Amino acid sequence: MNAYLSVFRMRRKMELQYRGAVIGGVICQMFFGLILVSLYRALYAGKPQTTPIEAVVGYVWLQQAFFRMLLASDAELLDKIRTGGIAYDLCRPLNLYGYYYARIMAQKLMGSLLRAAPMLGFACLLPRGMALPPPVSLPAFLVFLVCLALGLLCVCALENITMAFTMRTLDSRGVQAMLNLLMMTFSGNILPLTLFPDSWQKVITALPYAQLLDAPIRIYTGQYALAEAPRVLLVQGIWTLALAGSGVLLWRHNQKRLTVQGG
Amino acid sequence: MAFIETHGLTKTFTVRKKREKGRLLREKTEIRALDALSFSVEKGELVGYIGPNGAGKSTTVKLLSGILTPDGGSALVDGRVPWQERRRHAAHIGVVFGQRSQLWWDVPILDSFSLLRDIYRVPEAAYKRRLDALTSALQLEPFLRTPLRLLSLGQRMRAELCGSLLHGPELLFLDEPTIGLDAVSKLALRDFLKRENAQNGTTVLLTTHDMEDIAALCSRVMVLGHGQKLFDGALNNLLARYDTSREVNVRYDGEIRLPDLPQGCAVAREGADYRISYAPAQVPTAHLLSLLQAAGPIRELTAQPQSIDRLIAAMYREMDL
């Protein structure tokens, strides 16, 4: 089998081993989802906004369900980079960027699928008004899936850039704390991007963070009409290529100036 | 042309120190890890590579495996420049870093092996054959389905070695493979390496601090200090140069008075035990023994060769390492 596929399978297998973490994560995300939905309903009861409440509720549930896609980093890989265990990966007949990309993708994909399935099931069973509304149309749902897949490719490219930086600073915490703040804010996890002022949204939706979950969710809830889908997918595609391209360059540069410590 | 050939290989690292109080800039020091190192190794050789910590041994291994790029000099391994053709080169070599792990911590070692099979694109049939041979030689069968984290250090090192040999590399770099192993594991590992070298003609470059490893495995030894090659040749030749003194331990029945011994003898006393070290070239052993015998009734007498570790320590001292 192909090495990149093989490392993907290996990481997926590991992800399946940590069932306790999955259950804990699901419970935590459900709790957050319930609180946020109640909060927005209370807000709307006082002063309705232009964005319909159903769209906001759908936004919250989908954000919570795919939370792991945004915030999950491969601690083992970071550790390997920090301690020099990466020396082994460097003497393999591999493209390191692709190898780590596959590894990151397995974690993000499996991590979020394992959590999203029970979460979304739960969110559908809630009473009307609290529950996850169905997608606006079947075509919209299909575009949503494509859009979500592109978002996954984009977030993996983003994560691989963090890895490349970790290799320079040897400590990921500084960069990660900053990136996580940006990620949480501009991906719409803290506050749905649809609730930001319109003038802000013009800028925010063009940032890479909006391509990860915000774009697919807006397709799902109908905030983006189907006619807008080609533009949305194009922006996603451009960001994915740009991020992957800079990641490849960063790794290539890293490999040139590399020193593996100790041993 | 030799299998491995290096000429004037040089590598400098810059180490930044923490800023001292009252100073604006951090101090940088340059450490010359390798200083114009030249050597050659023939195919099928088993070469020991020794030197004190920080001598540049690991740096050499990292350069020759293509991880690091040198500042100067050249190296060819089987006609390849490691750091320029990293990926192609990597397919032909195996590396064991004794202080690191290439196997996955939370999954059975067999899964890690399958991943390595895919990385090196080993055909299924060849992989099966190789895995069978390696698992029986390294006695790994009982733990193939055990996660790495549950294995002992000795079992783990055997698994690491297996992982590095699955693709049948022509050249194997071993960086302190016996570190932390118990006697039985060490012996098993040495036996295995000897056989691997004899049967498959694998060229081995072995870095170690354990002189027993060298004595058991390597016909040739290279000594490195301050990034330079200080010795290259047979271990016996190296030892003969520093193996100049002998030691005898004598225990007498009852109190005795030891006579004055000739010049060149040093005596240390612990109760009824006397430890006498001397240079046979200066004081003939027969003469010394007759003097000792004349002093009183001897209950016990033992003579010992110098331990290799001590010789090496003496050598490092003399070479000012």
Coordinates of C-alpha atoms in Angstrom, one line a residue, chain A residues 37 40-41 44 48-62 123 127-136 192 194-195 217-218 220-223:
Chain A
V37 CA -28.7 27.5 21.6
Y40 CA -29.3 32.7 21.3
R41 CA -33.0 31.9 21.7
Y44 CA -33.8 36.6 19.9
P48 CA -34.7 39.5 16.8
Q49 CA -31.8 39.8 14.4
T50 CA -31.7 39.8 10.6
T51 CA -30.3 36.3 10.5
P52 CA -33.1 33.8 11.2
I53 CA -32.9 31.9 14.5
E54 CA -33.1 28.5 12.7
A55 CA -29.9 29.4 10.8
V56 CA -28.1 30.3 14.1
V57 CA -29.2 27.1 15.8
G58 CA -28.1 25.0 12.9
Y59 CA -24.8 27.0 12.9
V60 CA -24.2 26.3 16.5
W61 CA -24.8 22.5 16.3
L62 CA -22.7 22.0 13.2
A123 CA -29.3 17.4 18.0
P127 CA -37.6 19.7 20.5
R128 CA -38.4 22.1 17.7
G129 CA -36.6 25.4 18.0
M130 CA -33.7 23.7 19.7
A131 CA -33.1 21.0 17.2
L132 CA -30.8 21.0 14.2
P133 CA -32.9 22.1 11.3
P134 CA -32.7 20.0 8.1
P135 CA -30.6 21.4 5.2
V136 CA -32.4 23.9 3.0
P192 CA -21.4 32.6 14.5
T194 CA -23.3 35.4 10.4
L195 CA -23.8 37.6 13.5
I217 CA -22.4 25.7 7.3
R218 CA -23.8 28.7 5.4
Y220 CA -26.3 24.0 4.7
T221 CA -28.4 26.7 6.3
G222 CA -29.1 28.6 3.1
Q223 CA -27.2 31.7 4.1

